[in-house]
């Protein structure tokens, strides 16, 4: 079955880089997403990557995909206090035909001034 | 920009009541989804719909039903609310294309007393 796992908590200092990690199930054809949830709000799409890519960069965000280890990471450069939120990794496995996403439990990022 | 609107941000109901949560999207999306979010569990899929009047059970459909009479509107119904349905409920929508992400509403925090 599908399973997406994340660590629950990460604390960094303002200005440092943050790296949030995720592991996913084995699939030859999958989309992997990163969402951000601020307190009391819904989920905001940050970025996504297809499983035939190794890396994607978008301003301060860098996504790295290690297909061999089934490992996905989100790096936030120059982390700011406004980046404090819960970050969700999600998978859409095209091989199963499942239309919905499978989410990890979320990583709470705390940015200390 | 895609807009997914959930009718209530906060809702308080009593045990045994029939509860309706409404969601509207403005981008003519084929797919609509209802998730519930609980601490440490991430998001779990309750039901989804891929067309008007079409629906499929998600991972935790027990105690819930849905209605999709118009393409833009997807309703979640708690037939007889119970305290274990106290949660954050998130609606999402997406196009029918497999590479397109889901877009989320701001959520409804439902408390059952």
PDB file of C-alpha atoms in Angstrom:
ATOM      1  CA  UNK A   1       0.000   0.000   0.000  1.00  0.00           C
ATOM      2  CA  UNK A   2       0.930   3.649  -0.202  1.00  0.00           C
ATOM      3  CA  UNK A   3       2.762   5.202   2.703  1.00  0.00           C
ATOM      4  CA  UNK A   4       4.378   8.626   2.997  1.00  0.00           C
ATOM      5  CA  UNK A   5       6.475   9.371   6.055  1.00  0.00           C
ATOM      6  CA  UNK A   6       7.919  12.575   7.486  1.00  0.00           C
ATOM      7  CA  UNK A   7       9.599  13.616  10.691  1.00  0.00           C
ATOM      8  CA  UNK A   8       7.267  15.605  12.926  1.00  0.00           C
ATOM      9  CA  UNK A   9       9.327  18.605  13.951  1.00  0.00           C
ATOM     10  CA  UNK A  10      12.230  20.789  12.802  1.00  0.00           C
ATOM     11  CA  UNK A  11      13.674  23.877  14.471  1.00  0.00           C
ATOM     12  CA  UNK A  12      16.099  26.266  12.739  1.00  0.00           C
ATOM     13  CA  UNK A  13      17.436  29.752  13.255  1.00  0.00           C
ATOM     14  CA  UNK A  14      16.433  32.631  11.034  1.00  0.00           C
ATOM     15  CA  UNK A  15      18.795  32.915   8.056  1.00  0.00           C
ATOM     16  CA  UNK A  16      19.821  29.243   8.135  1.00  0.00           C
ATOM     17  CA  UNK A  17      18.725  26.665   5.572  1.00  0.00           C
ATOM     18  CA  UNK A  18      15.935  24.236   6.433  1.00  0.00           C
ATOM     19  CA  UNK A  19      15.769  20.731   5.039  1.00  0.00           C
ATOM     20  CA  UNK A  20      12.505  18.809   5.398  1.00  0.00           C
ATOM     21  CA  UNK A  21      12.616  15.135   4.497  1.00  0.00           C
ATOM     22  CA  UNK A  22      10.044  12.657   3.253  1.00  0.00           C
ATOM     23  CA  UNK A  23      10.033   9.014   2.172  1.00  0.00           C
ATOM     24  CA  UNK A  24       7.431   7.568  -0.197  1.00  0.00           C
ATOM     25  CA  UNK A  25       6.366   4.244  -1.661  1.00  0.00           C
ATOM     26  CA  UNK A  26       8.030   2.662  -4.620  1.00  0.00           C
ATOM     27  CA  UNK A  27       6.523   3.630  -7.930  1.00  0.00           C
ATOM     28  CA  UNK A  28       7.894   4.144 -11.390  1.00  0.00           C
ATOM     29  CA  UNK A  29       5.435   6.903 -12.136  1.00  0.00           C
ATOM     30  CA  UNK A  30       4.490   9.295  -9.400  1.00  0.00           C
ATOM     31  CA  UNK A  31       4.047  13.002  -8.683  1.00  0.00           C
ATOM     32  CA  UNK A  32       5.389  14.318  -5.400  1.00  0.00           C
ATOM     33  CA  UNK A  33       4.105  17.541  -3.870  1.00  0.00           C
ATOM     34  CA  UNK A  34       5.052  19.912  -1.101  1.00  0.00           C
ATOM     35  CA  UNK A  35       2.289  21.897   0.619  1.00  0.00           C
ATOM     36  CA  UNK A  36       2.565  24.539   3.343  1.00  0.00           C
ATOM     37  CA  UNK A  37      -0.081  25.084   6.027  1.00  0.00           C
ATOM     38  CA  UNK A  38       0.003  28.199   8.155  1.00  0.00           C
ATOM     39  CA  UNK A  39      -1.944  28.254  11.460  1.00  0.00           C
ATOM     40  CA  UNK A  40      -5.697  28.153  10.948  1.00  0.00           C
ATOM     41  CA  UNK A  41      -5.411  28.004   7.170  1.00  0.00           C
ATOM     42  CA  UNK A  42      -5.760  25.483   4.373  1.00  0.00           C
ATOM     43  CA  UNK A  43      -2.926  23.949   2.362  1.00  0.00           C
ATOM     44  CA  UNK A  44      -0.942  26.083  -0.056  1.00  0.00           C
ATOM     45  CA  UNK A  45       0.838  24.326  -2.912  1.00  0.00           C
ATOM     46  CA  UNK A  46       4.558  25.161  -2.888  1.00  0.00           C
ATOM     47  CA  UNK A  47       5.992  23.005  -5.626  1.00  0.00           C
ATOM     48  CA  UNK A  48       5.840  19.553  -7.182  1.00  0.00           C
ATOM     49  CA  UNK A  49       8.089  17.185  -9.083  1.00  0.00           C
ATOM     50  CA  UNK A  50       7.594  14.180 -11.308  1.00  0.00           C
ATOM     51  CA  UNK A  51       9.505  10.979 -10.593  1.00  0.00           C
ATOM     52  CA  UNK A  52      11.615  11.270 -13.749  1.00  0.00           C
ATOM     53  CA  UNK A  53      13.274  14.425 -12.366  1.00  0.00           C
ATOM     54  CA  UNK A  54      16.091  14.657  -9.820  1.00  0.00           C
ATOM     55  CA  UNK A  55      15.807  18.263  -8.806  1.00  0.00           C
ATOM     56  CA  UNK A  56      13.610  21.335  -9.117  1.00  0.00           C
ATOM     57  CA  UNK A  57      14.438  24.840  -7.954  1.00  0.00           C
ATOM     58  CA  UNK A  58      12.056  27.741  -7.453  1.00  0.00           C
ATOM     59  CA  UNK A  59      13.529  30.851  -5.810  1.00  0.00           C
ATOM     60  CA  UNK A  60      14.372  29.874  -2.201  1.00  0.00           C
ATOM     61  CA  UNK A  61      12.957  26.368  -2.588  1.00  0.00           C
ATOM     62  CA  UNK A  62      14.912  23.361  -3.852  1.00  0.00           C
ATOM     63  CA  UNK A  63      13.362  19.914  -4.182  1.00  0.00           C
ATOM     64  CA  UNK A  64      15.674  16.907  -4.403  1.00  0.00           C
ATOM     65  CA  UNK A  65      14.496  13.434  -5.350  1.00  0.00           C
ATOM     66  CA  UNK A  66      16.524  10.284  -4.689  1.00  0.00           C
ATOM     67  CA  UNK A  67      14.623   7.570  -6.508  1.00  0.00           C
ATOM     68  CA  UNK A  68      16.907   4.774  -5.351  1.00  0.00           C
ATOM     69  CA  UNK A  69      16.176   5.504  -1.694  1.00  0.00           C
ATOM     70  CA  UNK A  70      12.619   6.767  -2.319  1.00  0.00           C
ATOM     71  CA  UNK A  71      13.570   9.961  -0.552  1.00  0.00           C
ATOM     72  CA  UNK A  72      12.298  13.470  -1.204  1.00  0.00           C
ATOM     73  CA  UNK A  73      13.561  16.638   0.439  1.00  0.00           C
ATOM     74  CA  UNK A  74      12.549  20.288   0.491  1.00  0.00           C
ATOM     75  CA  UNK A  75      15.294  22.796   1.160  1.00  0.00           C
ATOM     76  CA  UNK A  76      14.378  26.354   2.122  1.00  0.00           C
ATOM     77  CA  UNK A  77      17.273  28.769   1.794  1.00  0.00           C
ATOM     78  CA  UNK A  78      17.596  31.790   4.093  1.00  0.00           C
ATOM     79  CA  UNK A  79      14.701  30.655   6.283  1.00  0.00           C
ATOM     80  CA  UNK A  80      12.506  33.462   7.607  1.00  0.00           C
ATOM     81  CA  UNK A  81      10.068  33.605  10.530  1.00  0.00           C
ATOM     82  CA  UNK A  82       7.260  33.694   7.958  1.00  0.00           C
ATOM     83  CA  UNK A  83       8.296  30.199   6.883  1.00  0.00           C
ATOM     84  CA  UNK A  84       7.118  28.812  10.238  1.00  0.00           C
ATOM     85  CA  UNK A  85       4.325  26.408   9.323  1.00  0.00           C
ATOM     86  CA  UNK A  86       3.493  22.736   8.825  1.00  0.00           C
ATOM     87  CA  UNK A  87       4.903  21.265   5.622  1.00  0.00           C
ATOM     88  CA  UNK A  88       3.205  18.281   4.024  1.00  0.00           C
ATOM     89  CA  UNK A  89       4.717  15.889   1.556  1.00  0.00           C
ATOM     90  CA  UNK A  90       2.153  14.151  -0.693  1.00  0.00           C
ATOM     91  CA  UNK A  91       2.274  11.509  -3.384  1.00  0.00           C
ATOM     92  CA  UNK A  92       0.094  10.759  -6.385  1.00  0.00           C
ATOM     93  CA  UNK A  93       0.898   7.301  -7.718  1.00  0.00           C
ATOM     94  CA  UNK A  94      -0.127   7.106 -11.364  1.00  0.00           C
ATOM     95  CA  UNK A  95       0.408   3.338 -11.494  1.00  0.00           C
ATOM     96  CA  UNK A  96      -2.446   2.697  -9.059  1.00  0.00           C
ATOM     97  CA  UNK A  97      -4.854   5.057 -10.802  1.00  0.00           C
ATOM     98  CA  UNK A  98      -5.699   6.608  -7.452  1.00  0.00           C
ATOM     99  CA  UNK A  99      -6.899  10.175  -8.082  1.00  0.00           C
ATOM    100  CA  UNK A 100      -6.396  11.449  -4.555  1.00  0.00           C
ATOM    101  CA  UNK A 101      -3.103  12.294  -2.904  1.00  0.00           C
ATOM    102  CA  UNK A 102      -1.556  10.322  -0.066  1.00  0.00           C
ATOM    103  CA  UNK A 103      -0.190  12.685   2.575  1.00  0.00           C
ATOM    104  CA  UNK A 104       2.500  12.392   5.175  1.00  0.00           C
ATOM    105  CA  UNK A 105       1.703  13.454   8.732  1.00  0.00           C
ATOM    106  CA  UNK A 106       3.371  16.854   8.231  1.00  0.00           C
ATOM    107  CA  UNK A 107       6.567  18.448   9.563  1.00  0.00           C
ATOM    108  CA  UNK A 108       6.192  21.451  11.842  1.00  0.00           C
ATOM    109  CA  UNK A 109       8.939  23.960  11.055  1.00  0.00           C
ATOM    110  CA  UNK A 110       9.759  26.411  13.817  1.00  0.00           C
ATOM    111  CA  UNK A 111      12.002  29.350  12.886  1.00  0.00           C
ATOM    112  CA  UNK A 112      13.707  31.042  15.803  1.00  0.00           C
ATOM    113  CA  UNK A 113      14.712  34.720  15.479  1.00  0.00           C
TER     114      UNK A 113
ATOM    115  CA  UNK B   1      -5.967  31.740  -9.442  1.00  0.00           C
ATOM    116  CA  UNK B   2      -8.036  28.777  -8.366  1.00  0.00           C
ATOM    117  CA  UNK B   3     -10.481  29.598  -5.609  1.00  0.00           C
ATOM    118  CA  UNK B   4     -11.871  26.886  -3.377  1.00  0.00           C
ATOM    119  CA  UNK B   5     -14.332  28.267  -0.857  1.00  0.00           C
ATOM    120  CA  UNK B   6     -15.611  26.441   2.202  1.00  0.00           C
ATOM    121  CA  UNK B   7     -18.785  27.919   3.617  1.00  0.00           C
ATOM    122  CA  UNK B   8     -17.751  27.998   7.282  1.00  0.00           C
ATOM    123  CA  UNK B   9     -14.372  28.437   8.997  1.00  0.00           C
ATOM    124  CA  UNK B  10     -15.706  27.304  12.389  1.00  0.00           C
ATOM    125  CA  UNK B  11     -18.761  25.226  13.217  1.00  0.00           C
ATOM    126  CA  UNK B  12     -20.103  23.867  16.499  1.00  0.00           C
ATOM    127  CA  UNK B  13     -22.800  21.176  16.468  1.00  0.00           C
ATOM    128  CA  UNK B  14     -24.317  18.700  18.887  1.00  0.00           C
ATOM    129  CA  UNK B  15     -24.086  14.930  18.937  1.00  0.00           C
ATOM    130  CA  UNK B  16     -26.738  13.348  16.733  1.00  0.00           C
ATOM    131  CA  UNK B  17     -27.272  16.379  14.511  1.00  0.00           C
ATOM    132  CA  UNK B  18     -27.107  16.148  10.731  1.00  0.00           C
ATOM    133  CA  UNK B  19     -24.287  18.416   9.594  1.00  0.00           C
ATOM    134  CA  UNK B  20     -23.616  19.830   6.141  1.00  0.00           C
ATOM    135  CA  UNK B  21     -20.222  21.162   5.047  1.00  0.00           C
ATOM    136  CA  UNK B  22     -20.225  22.993   1.727  1.00  0.00           C
ATOM    137  CA  UNK B  23     -17.425  23.556  -0.764  1.00  0.00           C
ATOM    138  CA  UNK B  24     -17.449  25.548  -4.002  1.00  0.00           C
ATOM    139  CA  UNK B  25     -14.718  25.882  -6.637  1.00  0.00           C
ATOM    140  CA  UNK B  26     -14.634  28.380  -9.474  1.00  0.00           C
ATOM    141  CA  UNK B  27     -12.309  26.702 -11.987  1.00  0.00           C
ATOM    142  CA  UNK B  28     -14.609  24.124 -13.586  1.00  0.00           C
ATOM    143  CA  UNK B  29     -12.560  21.298 -12.058  1.00  0.00           C
ATOM    144  CA  UNK B  30     -13.751  17.731 -12.595  1.00  0.00           C
ATOM    145  CA  UNK B  31     -12.378  16.326  -9.353  1.00  0.00           C
ATOM    146  CA  UNK B  32     -13.335  17.383  -5.859  1.00  0.00           C
ATOM    147  CA  UNK B  33     -12.200  15.881  -2.554  1.00  0.00           C
ATOM    148  CA  UNK B  34     -13.003  15.917   1.141  1.00  0.00           C
ATOM    149  CA  UNK B  35     -10.236  15.222   3.664  1.00  0.00           C
ATOM    150  CA  UNK B  36     -10.105  15.377   7.413  1.00  0.00           C
ATOM    151  CA  UNK B  37      -6.984  16.492   9.230  1.00  0.00           C
ATOM    152  CA  UNK B  38      -6.042  15.313  12.700  1.00  0.00           C
ATOM    153  CA  UNK B  39      -2.797  16.005  14.602  1.00  0.00           C
ATOM    154  CA  UNK B  40      -0.100  13.458  13.831  1.00  0.00           C
ATOM    155  CA  UNK B  41      -2.225  11.745  11.166  1.00  0.00           C
ATOM    156  CA  UNK B  42      -1.885  14.169   8.284  1.00  0.00           C
ATOM    157  CA  UNK B  43      -4.787  14.336   5.851  1.00  0.00           C
ATOM    158  CA  UNK B  44      -7.034  11.341   5.263  1.00  0.00           C
ATOM    159  CA  UNK B  45      -9.394  11.063   2.327  1.00  0.00           C
ATOM    160  CA  UNK B  46     -13.084  10.714   3.175  1.00  0.00           C
ATOM    161  CA  UNK B  47     -14.740  10.835  -0.263  1.00  0.00           C
ATOM    162  CA  UNK B  48     -14.065  12.209  -3.683  1.00  0.00           C
ATOM    163  CA  UNK B  49     -16.053  12.962  -6.812  1.00  0.00           C
ATOM    164  CA  UNK B  50     -14.837  12.917 -10.412  1.00  0.00           C
ATOM    165  CA  UNK B  51     -18.000  14.238 -12.030  1.00  0.00           C
ATOM    166  CA  UNK B  52     -21.504  15.460 -11.254  1.00  0.00           C
ATOM    167  CA  UNK B  53     -23.425  12.804  -9.300  1.00  0.00           C
ATOM    168  CA  UNK B  54     -20.352  10.538  -9.300  1.00  0.00           C
ATOM    169  CA  UNK B  55     -18.579   9.692  -6.069  1.00  0.00           C
ATOM    170  CA  UNK B  56     -16.144   7.188  -4.636  1.00  0.00           C
ATOM    171  CA  UNK B  57     -15.297   6.261  -1.083  1.00  0.00           C
ATOM    172  CA  UNK B  58     -11.939   7.269   0.245  1.00  0.00           C
ATOM    173  CA  UNK B  59      -9.998   5.748   3.099  1.00  0.00           C
ATOM    174  CA  UNK B  60     -12.346   6.686   5.973  1.00  0.00           C
ATOM    175  CA  UNK B  61     -15.927   7.052   4.621  1.00  0.00           C
ATOM    176  CA  UNK B  62     -17.764   5.620   7.638  1.00  0.00           C
ATOM    177  CA  UNK B  63     -20.239   8.066   9.144  1.00  0.00           C
ATOM    178  CA  UNK B  64     -20.111  10.399   6.136  1.00  0.00           C
ATOM    179  CA  UNK B  65     -21.875  10.851   2.826  1.00  0.00           C
ATOM    180  CA  UNK B  66     -21.447  13.341  -0.012  1.00  0.00           C
ATOM    181  CA  UNK B  67     -23.464  15.084  -2.664  1.00  0.00           C
ATOM    182  CA  UNK B  68     -22.427  16.585  -5.973  1.00  0.00           C
ATOM    183  CA  UNK B  69     -25.460  17.927  -7.829  1.00  0.00           C
ATOM    184  CA  UNK B  70     -23.518  20.669  -9.646  1.00  0.00           C
ATOM    185  CA  UNK B  71     -19.963  20.604 -10.941  1.00  0.00           C
ATOM    186  CA  UNK B  72     -18.792  23.501  -8.789  1.00  0.00           C
ATOM    187  CA  UNK B  73     -20.246  22.308  -5.482  1.00  0.00           C
ATOM    188  CA  UNK B  74     -19.339  19.321  -3.309  1.00  0.00           C
ATOM    189  CA  UNK B  75     -21.078  18.776   0.011  1.00  0.00           C
ATOM    190  CA  UNK B  76     -19.985  16.603   2.910  1.00  0.00           C
ATOM    191  CA  UNK B  77     -22.743  15.290   5.159  1.00  0.00           C
ATOM    192  CA  UNK B  78     -22.403  13.897   8.656  1.00  0.00           C
ATOM    193  CA  UNK B  79     -25.579  11.841   8.966  1.00  0.00           C
ATOM    194  CA  UNK B  80     -25.552  11.744  12.777  1.00  0.00           C
ATOM    195  CA  UNK B  81     -22.636  13.682  14.204  1.00  0.00           C
ATOM    196  CA  UNK B  82     -20.490  12.064  16.879  1.00  0.00           C
ATOM    197  CA  UNK B  83     -17.725  13.484  19.061  1.00  0.00           C
ATOM    198  CA  UNK B  84     -15.037  11.508  17.197  1.00  0.00           C
ATOM    199  CA  UNK B  85     -15.888  13.554  14.106  1.00  0.00           C
ATOM    200  CA  UNK B  86     -14.522  16.687  15.734  1.00  0.00           C
ATOM    201  CA  UNK B  87     -11.761  17.642  13.324  1.00  0.00           C
ATOM    202  CA  UNK B  88     -10.523  20.012  10.651  1.00  0.00           C
ATOM    203  CA  UNK B  89     -12.178  19.316   7.291  1.00  0.00           C
ATOM    204  CA  UNK B  90     -10.464  20.327   4.077  1.00  0.00           C
ATOM    205  CA  UNK B  91     -11.963  20.461   0.603  1.00  0.00           C
ATOM    206  CA  UNK B  92      -9.823  20.319  -2.542  1.00  0.00           C
ATOM    207  CA  UNK B  93     -10.325  20.331  -6.293  1.00  0.00           C
ATOM    208  CA  UNK B  94      -8.268  19.483  -9.361  1.00  0.00           C
ATOM    209  CA  UNK B  95      -8.623  19.067 -13.109  1.00  0.00           C
ATOM    210  CA  UNK B  96      -8.943  15.640 -14.659  1.00  0.00           C
ATOM    211  CA  UNK B  97      -5.341  15.739 -15.883  1.00  0.00           C
ATOM    212  CA  UNK B  98      -3.073  13.505 -13.826  1.00  0.00           C
ATOM    213  CA  UNK B  99      -0.188  15.984 -13.647  1.00  0.00           C
ATOM    214  CA  UNK B 100      -2.210  18.805 -12.120  1.00  0.00           C
ATOM    215  CA  UNK B 101      -2.093  19.419  -8.363  1.00  0.00           C
ATOM    216  CA  UNK B 102      -4.987  19.745  -5.947  1.00  0.00           C
ATOM    217  CA  UNK B 103      -6.005  23.162  -4.671  1.00  0.00           C
ATOM    218  CA  UNK B 104      -7.360  23.493  -1.159  1.00  0.00           C
ATOM    219  CA  UNK B 105      -9.878  25.623   0.656  1.00  0.00           C
ATOM    220  CA  UNK B 106      -9.130  27.234   4.030  1.00  0.00           C
ATOM    221  CA  UNK B 107     -10.763  24.423   5.993  1.00  0.00           C
ATOM    222  CA  UNK B 108     -13.688  24.100   8.396  1.00  0.00           C
ATOM    223  CA  UNK B 109     -12.900  23.436  12.018  1.00  0.00           C
ATOM    224  CA  UNK B 110     -15.848  21.374  13.255  1.00  0.00           C
ATOM    225  CA  UNK B 111     -16.533  20.718  16.918  1.00  0.00           C
ATOM    226  CA  UNK B 112     -19.140  18.167  17.970  1.00  0.00           C
ATOM    227  CA  UNK B 113     -20.303  18.600  21.571  1.00  0.00           C
TER     228      UNK B 113
END
